[in-house]
mmCIF file of C-alpha atoms in Angstrom:
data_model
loop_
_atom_site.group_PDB
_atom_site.id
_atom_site.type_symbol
_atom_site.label_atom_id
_atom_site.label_comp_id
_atom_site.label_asym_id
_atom_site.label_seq_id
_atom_site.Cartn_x
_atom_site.Cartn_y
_atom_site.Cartn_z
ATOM 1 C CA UNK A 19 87.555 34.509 69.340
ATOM 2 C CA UNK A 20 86.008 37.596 71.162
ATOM 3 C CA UNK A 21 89.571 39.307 71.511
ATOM 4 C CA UNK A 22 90.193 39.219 67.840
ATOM 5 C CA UNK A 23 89.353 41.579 64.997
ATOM 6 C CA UNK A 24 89.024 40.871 61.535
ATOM 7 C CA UNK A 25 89.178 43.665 58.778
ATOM 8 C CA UNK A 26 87.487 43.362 55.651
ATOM 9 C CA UNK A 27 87.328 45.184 52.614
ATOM 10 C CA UNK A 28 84.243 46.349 50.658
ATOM 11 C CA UNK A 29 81.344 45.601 53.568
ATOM 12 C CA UNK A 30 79.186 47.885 51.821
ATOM 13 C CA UNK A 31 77.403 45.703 49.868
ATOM 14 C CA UNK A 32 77.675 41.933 48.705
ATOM 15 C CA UNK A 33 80.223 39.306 49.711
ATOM 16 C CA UNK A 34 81.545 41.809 51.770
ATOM 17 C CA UNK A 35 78.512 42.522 53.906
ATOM 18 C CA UNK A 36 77.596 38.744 54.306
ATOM 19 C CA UNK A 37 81.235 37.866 55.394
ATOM 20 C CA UNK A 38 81.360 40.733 58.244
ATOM 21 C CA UNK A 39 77.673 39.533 59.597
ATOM 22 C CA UNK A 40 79.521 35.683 59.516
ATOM 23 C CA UNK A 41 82.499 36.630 61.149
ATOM 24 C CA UNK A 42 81.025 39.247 63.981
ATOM 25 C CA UNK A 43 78.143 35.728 64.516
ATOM 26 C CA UNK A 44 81.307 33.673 64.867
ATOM 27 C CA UNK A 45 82.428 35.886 67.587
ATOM 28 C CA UNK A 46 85.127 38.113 65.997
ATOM 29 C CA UNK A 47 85.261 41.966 65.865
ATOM 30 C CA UNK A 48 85.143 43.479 62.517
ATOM 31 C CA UNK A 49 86.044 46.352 61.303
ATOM 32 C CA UNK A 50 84.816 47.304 57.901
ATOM 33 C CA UNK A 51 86.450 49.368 55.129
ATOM 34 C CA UNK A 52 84.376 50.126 51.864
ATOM 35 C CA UNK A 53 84.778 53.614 49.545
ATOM 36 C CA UNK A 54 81.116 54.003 50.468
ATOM 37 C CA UNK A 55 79.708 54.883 53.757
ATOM 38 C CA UNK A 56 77.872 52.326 55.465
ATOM 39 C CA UNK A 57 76.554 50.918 58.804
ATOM 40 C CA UNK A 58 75.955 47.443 59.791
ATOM 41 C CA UNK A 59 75.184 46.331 63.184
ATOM 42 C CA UNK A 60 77.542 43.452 62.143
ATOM 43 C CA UNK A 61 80.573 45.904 62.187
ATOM 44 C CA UNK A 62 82.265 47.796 65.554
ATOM 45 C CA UNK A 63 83.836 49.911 63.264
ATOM 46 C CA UNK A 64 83.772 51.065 59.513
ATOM 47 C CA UNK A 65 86.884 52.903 57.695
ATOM 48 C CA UNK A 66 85.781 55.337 55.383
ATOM 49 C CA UNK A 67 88.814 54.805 52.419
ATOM 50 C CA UNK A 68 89.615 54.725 48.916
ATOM 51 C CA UNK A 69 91.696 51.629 48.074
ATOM 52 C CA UNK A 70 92.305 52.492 45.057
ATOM 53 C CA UNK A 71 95.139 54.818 46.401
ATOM 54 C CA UNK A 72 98.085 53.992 48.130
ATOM 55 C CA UNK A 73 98.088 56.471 51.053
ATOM 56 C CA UNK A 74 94.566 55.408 51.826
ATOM 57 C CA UNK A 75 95.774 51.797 52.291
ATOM 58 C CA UNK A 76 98.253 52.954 54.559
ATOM 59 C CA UNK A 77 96.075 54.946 56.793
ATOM 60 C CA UNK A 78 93.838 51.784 57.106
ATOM 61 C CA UNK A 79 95.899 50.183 58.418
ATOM 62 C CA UNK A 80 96.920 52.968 60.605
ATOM 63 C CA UNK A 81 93.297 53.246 61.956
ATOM 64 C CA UNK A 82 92.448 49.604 61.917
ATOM 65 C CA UNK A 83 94.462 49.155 64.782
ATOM 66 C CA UNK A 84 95.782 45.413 65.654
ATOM 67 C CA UNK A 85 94.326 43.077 63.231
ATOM 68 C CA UNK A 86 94.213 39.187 63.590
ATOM 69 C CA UNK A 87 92.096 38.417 60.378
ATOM 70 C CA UNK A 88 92.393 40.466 56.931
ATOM 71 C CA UNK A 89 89.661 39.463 54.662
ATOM 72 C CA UNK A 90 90.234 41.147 51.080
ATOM 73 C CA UNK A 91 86.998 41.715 49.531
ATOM 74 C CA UNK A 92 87.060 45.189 47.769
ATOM 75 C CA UNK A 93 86.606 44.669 43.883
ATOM 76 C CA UNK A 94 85.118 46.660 41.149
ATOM 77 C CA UNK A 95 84.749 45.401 37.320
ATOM 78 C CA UNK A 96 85.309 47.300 34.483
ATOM 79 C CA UNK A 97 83.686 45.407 31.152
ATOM 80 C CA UNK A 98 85.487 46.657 28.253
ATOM 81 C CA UNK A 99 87.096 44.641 24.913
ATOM 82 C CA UNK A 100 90.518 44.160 25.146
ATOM 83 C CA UNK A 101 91.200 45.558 22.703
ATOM 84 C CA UNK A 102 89.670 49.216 23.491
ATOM 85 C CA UNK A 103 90.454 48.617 27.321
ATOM 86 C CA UNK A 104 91.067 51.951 28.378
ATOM 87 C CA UNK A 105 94.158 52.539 30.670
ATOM 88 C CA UNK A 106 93.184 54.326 32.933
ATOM 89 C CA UNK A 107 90.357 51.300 33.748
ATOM 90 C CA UNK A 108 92.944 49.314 33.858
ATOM 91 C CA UNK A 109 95.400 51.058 36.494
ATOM 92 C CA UNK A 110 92.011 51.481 38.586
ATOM 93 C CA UNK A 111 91.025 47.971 38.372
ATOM 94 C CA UNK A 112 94.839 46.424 39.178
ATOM 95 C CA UNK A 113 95.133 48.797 42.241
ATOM 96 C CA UNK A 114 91.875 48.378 44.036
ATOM 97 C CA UNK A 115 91.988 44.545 43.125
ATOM 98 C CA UNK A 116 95.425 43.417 43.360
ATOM 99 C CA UNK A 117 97.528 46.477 44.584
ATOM 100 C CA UNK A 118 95.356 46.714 47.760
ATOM 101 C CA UNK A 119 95.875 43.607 48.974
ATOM 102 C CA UNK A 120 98.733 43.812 48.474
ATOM 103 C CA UNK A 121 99.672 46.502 50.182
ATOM 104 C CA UNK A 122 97.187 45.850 53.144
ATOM 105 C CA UNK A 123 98.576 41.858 53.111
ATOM 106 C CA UNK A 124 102.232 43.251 53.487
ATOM 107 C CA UNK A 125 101.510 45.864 56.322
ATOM 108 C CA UNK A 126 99.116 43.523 58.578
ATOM 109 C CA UNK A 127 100.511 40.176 57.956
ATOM 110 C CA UNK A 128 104.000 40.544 59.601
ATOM 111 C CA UNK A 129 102.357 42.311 62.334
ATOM 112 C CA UNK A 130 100.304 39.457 62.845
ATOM 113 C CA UNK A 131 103.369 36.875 62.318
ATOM 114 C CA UNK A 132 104.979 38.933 65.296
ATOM 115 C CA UNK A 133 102.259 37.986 67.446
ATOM 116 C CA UNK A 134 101.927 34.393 66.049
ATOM 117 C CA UNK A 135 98.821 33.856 64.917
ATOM 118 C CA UNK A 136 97.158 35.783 62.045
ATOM 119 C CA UNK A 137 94.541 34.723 59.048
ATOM 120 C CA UNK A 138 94.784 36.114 55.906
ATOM 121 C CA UNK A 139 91.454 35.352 53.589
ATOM 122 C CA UNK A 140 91.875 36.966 49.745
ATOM 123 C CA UNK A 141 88.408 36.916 47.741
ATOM 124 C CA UNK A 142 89.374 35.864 44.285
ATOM 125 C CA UNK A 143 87.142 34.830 41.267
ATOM 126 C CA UNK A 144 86.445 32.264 38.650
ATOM 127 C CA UNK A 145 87.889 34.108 36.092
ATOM 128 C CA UNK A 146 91.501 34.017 37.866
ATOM 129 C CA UNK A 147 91.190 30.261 36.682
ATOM 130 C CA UNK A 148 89.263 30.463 33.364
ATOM 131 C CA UNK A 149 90.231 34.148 32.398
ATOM 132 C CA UNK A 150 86.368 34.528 32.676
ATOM 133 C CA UNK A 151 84.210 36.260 30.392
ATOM 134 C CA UNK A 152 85.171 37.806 26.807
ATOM 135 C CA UNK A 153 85.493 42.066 28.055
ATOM 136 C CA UNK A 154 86.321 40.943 31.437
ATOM 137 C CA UNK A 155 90.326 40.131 30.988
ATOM 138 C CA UNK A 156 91.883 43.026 33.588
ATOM 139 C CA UNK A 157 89.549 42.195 36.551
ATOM 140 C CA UNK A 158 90.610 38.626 36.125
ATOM 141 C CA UNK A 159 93.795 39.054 35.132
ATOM 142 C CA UNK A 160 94.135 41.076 38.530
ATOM 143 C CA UNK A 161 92.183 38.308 40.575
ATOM 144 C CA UNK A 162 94.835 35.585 39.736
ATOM 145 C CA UNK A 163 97.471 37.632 40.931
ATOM 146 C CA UNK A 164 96.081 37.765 44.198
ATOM 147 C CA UNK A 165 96.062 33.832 43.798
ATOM 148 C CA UNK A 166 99.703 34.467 43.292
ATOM 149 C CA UNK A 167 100.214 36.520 45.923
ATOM 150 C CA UNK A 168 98.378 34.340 48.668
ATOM 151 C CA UNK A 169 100.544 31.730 47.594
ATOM 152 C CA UNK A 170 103.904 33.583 48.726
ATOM 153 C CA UNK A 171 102.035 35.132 51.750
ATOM 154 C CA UNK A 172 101.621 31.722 53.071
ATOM 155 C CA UNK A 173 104.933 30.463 52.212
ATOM 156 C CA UNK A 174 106.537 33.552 53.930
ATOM 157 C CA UNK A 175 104.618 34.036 56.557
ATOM 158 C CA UNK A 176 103.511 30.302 57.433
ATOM 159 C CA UNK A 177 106.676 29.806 59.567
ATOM 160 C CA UNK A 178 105.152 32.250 62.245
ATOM 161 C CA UNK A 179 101.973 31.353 62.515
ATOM 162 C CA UNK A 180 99.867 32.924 59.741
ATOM 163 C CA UNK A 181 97.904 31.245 57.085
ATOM 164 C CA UNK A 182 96.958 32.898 53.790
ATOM 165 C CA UNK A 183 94.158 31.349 51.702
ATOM 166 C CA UNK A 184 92.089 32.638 48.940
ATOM 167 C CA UNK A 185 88.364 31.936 47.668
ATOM 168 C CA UNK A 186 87.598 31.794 44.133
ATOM 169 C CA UNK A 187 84.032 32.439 44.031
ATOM 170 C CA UNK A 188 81.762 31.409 40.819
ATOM 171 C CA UNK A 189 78.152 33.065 40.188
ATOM 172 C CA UNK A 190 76.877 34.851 43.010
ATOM 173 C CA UNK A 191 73.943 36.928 43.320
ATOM 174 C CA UNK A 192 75.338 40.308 44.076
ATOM 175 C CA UNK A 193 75.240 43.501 42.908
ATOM 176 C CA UNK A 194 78.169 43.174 40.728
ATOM 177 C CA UNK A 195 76.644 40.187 39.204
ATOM 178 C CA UNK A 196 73.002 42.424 38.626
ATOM 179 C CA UNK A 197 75.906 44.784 36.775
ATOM 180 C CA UNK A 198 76.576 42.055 34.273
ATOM 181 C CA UNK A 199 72.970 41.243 33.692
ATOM 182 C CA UNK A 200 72.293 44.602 32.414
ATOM 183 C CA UNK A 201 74.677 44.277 30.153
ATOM 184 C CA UNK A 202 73.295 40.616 28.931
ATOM 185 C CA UNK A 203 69.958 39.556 30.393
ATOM 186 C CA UNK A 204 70.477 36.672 27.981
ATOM 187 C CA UNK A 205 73.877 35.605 30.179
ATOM 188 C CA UNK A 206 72.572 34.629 33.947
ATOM 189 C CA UNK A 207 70.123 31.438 31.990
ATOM 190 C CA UNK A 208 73.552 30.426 30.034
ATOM 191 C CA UNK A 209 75.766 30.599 33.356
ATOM 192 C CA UNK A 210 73.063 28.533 35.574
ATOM 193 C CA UNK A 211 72.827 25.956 32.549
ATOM 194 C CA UNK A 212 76.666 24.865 32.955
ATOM 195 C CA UNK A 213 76.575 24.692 36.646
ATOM 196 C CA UNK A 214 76.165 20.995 38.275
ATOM 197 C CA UNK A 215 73.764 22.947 40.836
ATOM 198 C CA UNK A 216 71.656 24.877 38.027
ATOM 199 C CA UNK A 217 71.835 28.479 40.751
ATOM 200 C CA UNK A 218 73.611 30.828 41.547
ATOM 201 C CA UNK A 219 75.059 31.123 44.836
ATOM 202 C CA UNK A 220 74.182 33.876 47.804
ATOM 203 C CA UNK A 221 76.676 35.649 49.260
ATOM 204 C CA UNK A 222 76.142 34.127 52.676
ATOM 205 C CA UNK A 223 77.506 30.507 50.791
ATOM 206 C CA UNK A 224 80.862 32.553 50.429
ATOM 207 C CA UNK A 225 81.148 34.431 54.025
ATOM 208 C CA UNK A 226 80.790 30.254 55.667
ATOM 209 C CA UNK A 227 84.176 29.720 53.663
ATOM 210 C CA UNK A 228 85.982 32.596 54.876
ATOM 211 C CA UNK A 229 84.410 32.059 58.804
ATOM 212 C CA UNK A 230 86.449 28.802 58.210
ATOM 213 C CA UNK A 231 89.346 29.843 57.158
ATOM 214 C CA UNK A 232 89.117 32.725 59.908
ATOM 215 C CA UNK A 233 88.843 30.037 62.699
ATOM 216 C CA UNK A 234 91.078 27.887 64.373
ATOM 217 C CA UNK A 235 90.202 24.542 62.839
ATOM 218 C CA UNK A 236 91.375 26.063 59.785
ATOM 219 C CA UNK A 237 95.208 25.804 61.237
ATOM 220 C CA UNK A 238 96.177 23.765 58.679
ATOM 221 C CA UNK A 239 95.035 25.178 56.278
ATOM 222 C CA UNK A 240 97.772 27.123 53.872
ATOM 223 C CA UNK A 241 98.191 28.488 50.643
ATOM 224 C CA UNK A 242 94.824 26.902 49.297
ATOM 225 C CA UNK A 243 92.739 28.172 46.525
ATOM 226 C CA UNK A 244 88.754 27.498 47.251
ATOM 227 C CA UNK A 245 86.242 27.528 44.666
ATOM 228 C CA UNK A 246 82.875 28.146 45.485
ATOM 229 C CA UNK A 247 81.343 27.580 42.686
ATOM 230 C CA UNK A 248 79.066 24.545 42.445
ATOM 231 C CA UNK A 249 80.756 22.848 40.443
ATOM 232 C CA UNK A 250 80.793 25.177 37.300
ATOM 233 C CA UNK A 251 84.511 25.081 37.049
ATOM 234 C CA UNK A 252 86.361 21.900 38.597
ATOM 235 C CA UNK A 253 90.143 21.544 38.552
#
């Protein structure tokens, strides 16, 4: 897998970080894109961008050069009621969750058909299945979209060689997850308490999915939806 390169979103921190240190072990080339300035020894390359904007999508992809494996990581969560949700939240949360994937998903992936092979890897969440927690609607409203979305990327582009698969992660110790704990020290006892597993997972638990789904054995592999969550949520 030396001769391929695998972009992935939001390496700064996180999910992100442990899947670009899984990937680059598994022999792949990443290039990392994050809002935040970063280095890793993990990553060959990092992309400096906002993905929250459209023309910054597009020049990743201009500066990412050829890509085999697109990993979409990048998420931030905004906890308001849905009732006060604030609009301008909410168009920042829909385009760095779901609009940037999107747009990065359409650009790369029939590049990637056109050389017949190609891996597409979409990070998800829990709440695109439960509709998660109470002020937490938009960012999981937004993460079963990109459920949706995988779904048609492997349909459409699964006649040329490239498989699009998404990961709905459960608890996971991140920083995102240390965000919510501030808000409710009260809520990371209740969470463990309904998981078969009583733990959260670590990020590294996530990044041995996605090397999978990255690789070759995964050829078969199409249109699935993951959970990696220990059995908090089974369907």
């Amino acid at each position: 897998m030396t001769s391929r390169t695998a972009l992935v979103t939001g390496t700064a921190q996180g999910i992100g970080r442990a899947i670009a240190g899984q990937l680059a072990a598994s022999g792949l080339r990443v290039v990392g894109i994050d809002i935040k300035p970063h280095s890793d020894t993990a990553l060959a390359d990092v992309i400096v961008a906002d993905l929250s904007r459209i023309d910054e999508c597009l020049r990743v992809v201009s500066e990412a050069g050829e890509v085999d494996v697109l990993v979409n990581n990048a998420a931030v969560l905004v906890q308001e009621p849905l009732e006060t949700f604030d609009m301008g939240d909410y168009e920042h949360v829909m385009a760095v969750n779901l609009r940037a994937p999107f747009l990065l998903g359409r650009e790369l992936g029939p590049l990637m058909a056109d050389r017949g092979w190609g891996r597409i890897v979409n990070i998800s969440s829990i709440g695109a299945r439960t509709g998660g927690l109470a002020d937490s609607a938009v960012y999981s409203a937004a993460k079963a979209g990109l459920v949706a979305f995988t779904k048609n990327f492997a349909r459409n582009l699964g006649p040329r060689g490239v498989t699009a698969n998404a990961i709905t992660p459960g608890a996971i110790l991140t920083p995102m997850a240390a965000g919510i704990f501030e808000r409710d020290p009260s809520i990371e006892a209740r969470i463990t308490a309904d998981i078969p597993l009583r733990r959260f997972a670590r990020p590294g638990e996530v990044a041995t999915v996605v090397a999978f789904l990255a690789s070759d054995g995964a050829a078969y592999v199409n249109g699935a939806t993951i959970d990696v969550n220990g059995g908090w949520v089974m369907t």
